[in-house]
Coordinates of C-alpha atoms in Angstrom, one line a residue:
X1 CA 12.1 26.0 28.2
X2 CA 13.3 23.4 25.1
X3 CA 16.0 25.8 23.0
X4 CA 13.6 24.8 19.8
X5 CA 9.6 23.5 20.5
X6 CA 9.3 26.1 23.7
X7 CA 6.9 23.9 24.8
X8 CA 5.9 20.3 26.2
X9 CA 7.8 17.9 23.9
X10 CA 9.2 20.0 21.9
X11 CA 12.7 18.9 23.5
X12 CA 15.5 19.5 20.7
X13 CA 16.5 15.8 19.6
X14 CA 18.3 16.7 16.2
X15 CA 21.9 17.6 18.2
X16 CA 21.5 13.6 18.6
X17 CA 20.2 12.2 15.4
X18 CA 20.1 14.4 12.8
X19 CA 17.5 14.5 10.3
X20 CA 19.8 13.4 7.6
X21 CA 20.9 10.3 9.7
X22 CA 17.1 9.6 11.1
X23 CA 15.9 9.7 7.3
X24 CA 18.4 7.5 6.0
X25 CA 17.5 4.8 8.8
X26 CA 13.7 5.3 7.4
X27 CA 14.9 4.6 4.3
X28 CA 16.4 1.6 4.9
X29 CA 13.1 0.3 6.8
X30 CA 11.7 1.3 3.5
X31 CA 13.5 -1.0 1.4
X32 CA 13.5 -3.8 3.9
X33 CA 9.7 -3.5 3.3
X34 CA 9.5 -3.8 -0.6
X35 CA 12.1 -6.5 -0.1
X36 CA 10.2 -8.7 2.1
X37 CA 6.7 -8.2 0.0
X38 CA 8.8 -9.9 -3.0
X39 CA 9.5 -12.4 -1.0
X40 CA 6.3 -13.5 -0.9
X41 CA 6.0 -14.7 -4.7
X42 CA 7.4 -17.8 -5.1
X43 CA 5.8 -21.1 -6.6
X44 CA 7.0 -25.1 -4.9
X45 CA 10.3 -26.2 -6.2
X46 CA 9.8 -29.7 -8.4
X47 CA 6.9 -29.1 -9.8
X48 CA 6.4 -31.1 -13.3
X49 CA 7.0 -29.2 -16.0
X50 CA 2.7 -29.5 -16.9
X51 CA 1.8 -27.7 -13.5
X52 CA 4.0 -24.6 -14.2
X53 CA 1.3 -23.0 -15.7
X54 CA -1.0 -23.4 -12.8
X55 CA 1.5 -22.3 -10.2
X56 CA 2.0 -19.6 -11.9
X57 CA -1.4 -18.5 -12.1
X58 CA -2.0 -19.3 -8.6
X59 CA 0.5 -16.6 -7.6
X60 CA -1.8 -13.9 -10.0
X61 CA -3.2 -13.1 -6.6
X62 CA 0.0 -12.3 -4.3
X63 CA 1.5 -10.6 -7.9
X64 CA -1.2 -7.9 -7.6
X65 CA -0.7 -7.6 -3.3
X66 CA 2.8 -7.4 -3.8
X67 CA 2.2 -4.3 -6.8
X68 CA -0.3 -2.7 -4.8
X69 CA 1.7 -2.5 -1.8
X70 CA 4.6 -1.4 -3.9
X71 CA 2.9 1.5 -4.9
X72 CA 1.6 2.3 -1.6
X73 CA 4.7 2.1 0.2
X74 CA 6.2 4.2 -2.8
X75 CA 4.2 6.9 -2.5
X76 CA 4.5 6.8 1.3
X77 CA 8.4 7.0 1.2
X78 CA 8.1 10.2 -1.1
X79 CA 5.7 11.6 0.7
X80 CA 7.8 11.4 3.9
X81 CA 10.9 12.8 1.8
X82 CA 8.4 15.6 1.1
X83 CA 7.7 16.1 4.9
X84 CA 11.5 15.8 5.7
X85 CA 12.2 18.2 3.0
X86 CA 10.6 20.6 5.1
X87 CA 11.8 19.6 8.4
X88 CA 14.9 22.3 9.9
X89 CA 14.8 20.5 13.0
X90 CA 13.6 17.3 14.8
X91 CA 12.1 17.6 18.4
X92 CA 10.9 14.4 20.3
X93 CA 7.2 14.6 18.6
X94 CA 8.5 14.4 15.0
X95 CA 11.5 11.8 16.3
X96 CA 8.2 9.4 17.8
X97 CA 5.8 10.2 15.1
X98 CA 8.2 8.7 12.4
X99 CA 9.5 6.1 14.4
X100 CA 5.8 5.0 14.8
X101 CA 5.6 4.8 11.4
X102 CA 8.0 3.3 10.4
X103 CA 6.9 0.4 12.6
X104 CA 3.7 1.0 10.5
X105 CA 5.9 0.5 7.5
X106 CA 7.7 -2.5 8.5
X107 CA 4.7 -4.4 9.1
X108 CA 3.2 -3.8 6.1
X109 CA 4.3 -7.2 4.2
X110 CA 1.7 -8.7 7.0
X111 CA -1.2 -6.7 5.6
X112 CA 0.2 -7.6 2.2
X113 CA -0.2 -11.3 2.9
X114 CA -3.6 -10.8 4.2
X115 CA -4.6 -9.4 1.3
X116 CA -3.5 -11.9 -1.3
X117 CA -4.8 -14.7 0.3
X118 CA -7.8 -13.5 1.8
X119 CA -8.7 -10.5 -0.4
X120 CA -12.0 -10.8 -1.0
X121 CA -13.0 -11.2 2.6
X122 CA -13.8 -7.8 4.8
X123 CA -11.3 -8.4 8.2
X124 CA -8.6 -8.9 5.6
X125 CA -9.6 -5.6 3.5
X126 CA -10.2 -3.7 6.9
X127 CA -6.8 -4.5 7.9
X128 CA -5.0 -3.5 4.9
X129 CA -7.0 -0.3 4.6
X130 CA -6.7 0.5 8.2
X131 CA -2.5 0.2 8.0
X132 CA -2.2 2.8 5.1
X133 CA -4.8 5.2 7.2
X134 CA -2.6 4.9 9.8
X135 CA 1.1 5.3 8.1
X136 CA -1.0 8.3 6.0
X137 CA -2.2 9.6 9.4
X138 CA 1.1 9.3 11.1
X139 CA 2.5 11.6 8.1
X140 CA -0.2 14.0 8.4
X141 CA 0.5 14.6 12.0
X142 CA 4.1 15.5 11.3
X143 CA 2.8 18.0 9.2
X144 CA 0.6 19.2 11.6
X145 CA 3.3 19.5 14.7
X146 CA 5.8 21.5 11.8
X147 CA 2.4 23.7 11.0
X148 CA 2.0 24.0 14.5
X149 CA 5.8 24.6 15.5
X150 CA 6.9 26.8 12.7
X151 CA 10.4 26.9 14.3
X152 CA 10.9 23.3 13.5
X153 CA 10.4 24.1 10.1
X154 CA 12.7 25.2 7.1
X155 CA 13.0 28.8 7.1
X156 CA 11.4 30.8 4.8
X157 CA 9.1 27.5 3.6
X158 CA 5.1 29.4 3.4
X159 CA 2.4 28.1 5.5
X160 CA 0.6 27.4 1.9
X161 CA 3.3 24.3 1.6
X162 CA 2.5 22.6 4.9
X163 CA -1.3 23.0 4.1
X164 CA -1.3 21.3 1.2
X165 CA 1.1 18.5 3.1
X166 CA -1.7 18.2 5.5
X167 CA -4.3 18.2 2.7
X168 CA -2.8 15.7 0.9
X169 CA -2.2 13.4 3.5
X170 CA -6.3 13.8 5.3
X171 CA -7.2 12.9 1.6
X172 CA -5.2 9.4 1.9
X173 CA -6.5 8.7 5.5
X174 CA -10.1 9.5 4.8
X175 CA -10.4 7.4 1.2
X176 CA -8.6 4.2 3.0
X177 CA -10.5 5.0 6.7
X178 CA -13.8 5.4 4.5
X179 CA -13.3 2.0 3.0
X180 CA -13.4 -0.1 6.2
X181 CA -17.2 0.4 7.0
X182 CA -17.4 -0.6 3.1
X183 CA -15.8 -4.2 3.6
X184 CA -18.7 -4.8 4.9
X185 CA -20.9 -4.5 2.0
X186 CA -18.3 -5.7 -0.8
X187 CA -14.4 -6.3 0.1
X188 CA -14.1 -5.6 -4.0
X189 CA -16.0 -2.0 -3.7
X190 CA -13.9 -1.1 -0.4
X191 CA -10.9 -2.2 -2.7
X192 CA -11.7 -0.3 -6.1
X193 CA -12.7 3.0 -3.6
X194 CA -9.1 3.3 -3.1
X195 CA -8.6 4.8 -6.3
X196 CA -9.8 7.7 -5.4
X197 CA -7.1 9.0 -4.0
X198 CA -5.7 9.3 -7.4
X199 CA -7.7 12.5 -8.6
X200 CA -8.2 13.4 -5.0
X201 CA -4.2 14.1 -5.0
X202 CA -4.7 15.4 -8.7
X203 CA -7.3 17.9 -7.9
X204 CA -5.5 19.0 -4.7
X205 CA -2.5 19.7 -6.9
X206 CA -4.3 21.8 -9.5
X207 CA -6.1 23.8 -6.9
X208 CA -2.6 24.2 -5.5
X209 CA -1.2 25.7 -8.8
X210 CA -1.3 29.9 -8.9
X211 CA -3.4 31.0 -11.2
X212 CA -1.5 32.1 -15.0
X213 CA -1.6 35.6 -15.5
X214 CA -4.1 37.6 -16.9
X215 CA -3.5 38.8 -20.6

C-alpha cells in the first residue's frame, strides 16, 4: 500500500519532483509555446517598400491565430496554477496527466498554424478545437483524481472548490468537443461557438458565489 493514493497508481512521486519543481518545468513549456506561435508572424525580407501594405495584410490571418491561441493557452496556464494550487501531493496519475498535457501544450503552435492558413476549412477547425478539448480534458481529470483522492489534496481545501474545478473545466471540453461535428456545417459557426465558454465560465462563477445575507 502507496504511503499517499492507497491504491493502484496512487504511488507517491512528489519525494522525487516536487510540485513546485514539476510546475515550474510546465511553466516553462508554457512560455516556449507563446514563444513559438509569435514566431509565426513574419512577412519576406526585401519587399519593395509598395508591397508592405499587402504583406502586412496578408499576415491579418496568422495575427488573429496567434491572439486566439494566446488566450487559450493563457487561460490554460492559470487554470493549471488553479489546479496546482490545490494539489498537497503528486502521485504518478497527476505526474502523467500533466505531463500529457503539457505535450498537448507544446504542440499547440501546430494547431495554431492550421488554423491561420486553413481556417475556414473543417479538418483544420476540427483539429484546433479537438487540442483545447483535450488540454481542457486533461485538466479536468486532475481534478477529478484530487476529488477522488482527497489525501492528495491541500488540507482543509472543501469539496465545493474541486467541483467547480471540474465544472469549469467539462464546460471548456464540451463547447470546443461540440464544435467539431459543427465544422462540418460552417468552419466560421464551429469558430464563433467557442465563445461560449465565456458566460459559460461567467455563469459558473456567479452560481458559485454564496448568496449575500438577508437583511
Amino acid at each position: 500500500m502507496s504511503p499517499v493514493g492507497r491504491g493502484p497508481g496512487a504511488e507517491d512521486v512528489d519525494t522525487v519532483i516536487g510540485r513546485e519543481r514539476l510546475l515550474a518545468f510546465g511553466d516553462a513549456v508554457f512560455a516556449i509555446a507563446i514563444t513559438l506561435l509569435a514566431l509565426d508572424i513574419n512577412v519576406p525580407n526585401g519587399l519593395p517598400d509598395a508591397q508592405l501594405g499587402d504583406a502586412l495584410l496578408d499576415i491579418l490571418a496568422d495575427v488573429g491565430a496567434f491572439l486566439l491561441s494566446f488566450v487559450v493557452i493563457g487561460v490554460l496556464w492559470l487554470s493549471q496554477h488553479s489546479v496546482f494550487a490545490k494539489v498537497a501531493r503528486l502521485d504518478s496519475w497527476l505526474l502523467y496527466l500533466y505531463l500529457a498535457l503539457l505535450a498537448v501544450i507544446a504542440g499547440l503552435p501546430f494547431p495554431t498554424r492550421l488554423i491561420s492558413e486553413y481556417g475556414d476549412t473543417a479538418p483544420a477547425t476540427a483539429v484546433y478545437a479537438g487540442a483545447i478539448a483535450l488540454a481542457s480534458a486533461l485538466l479536468t481529470a486532475m481534478s477529478l483524481r484530487l476529488h477522488f483522492r482527497p489525501e492528495l489534496a491541500t488540507p482543509g481545501l472543501g469539496r465545493e472548490s474541486l467541483r467547480r474545478s471540474v465544472q469549469e473545466g467539462v464546460v471548456m471540453v464540451l463547447v470546443f468537443a461540440a464544435s467539431i461535428p459543427l465544422t462540418l456545417v460552417s468552419p466560421k459557426v464551429a469558430q464563433i461557438s467557442w465563445l461560449a465558454a465565456i458566460p459559460l465560465r461567467r455563469w459558473l462563477d456567479l452560481r458559485s458565489r454564496p448568496a449575500p445575507p438577508a437583511g
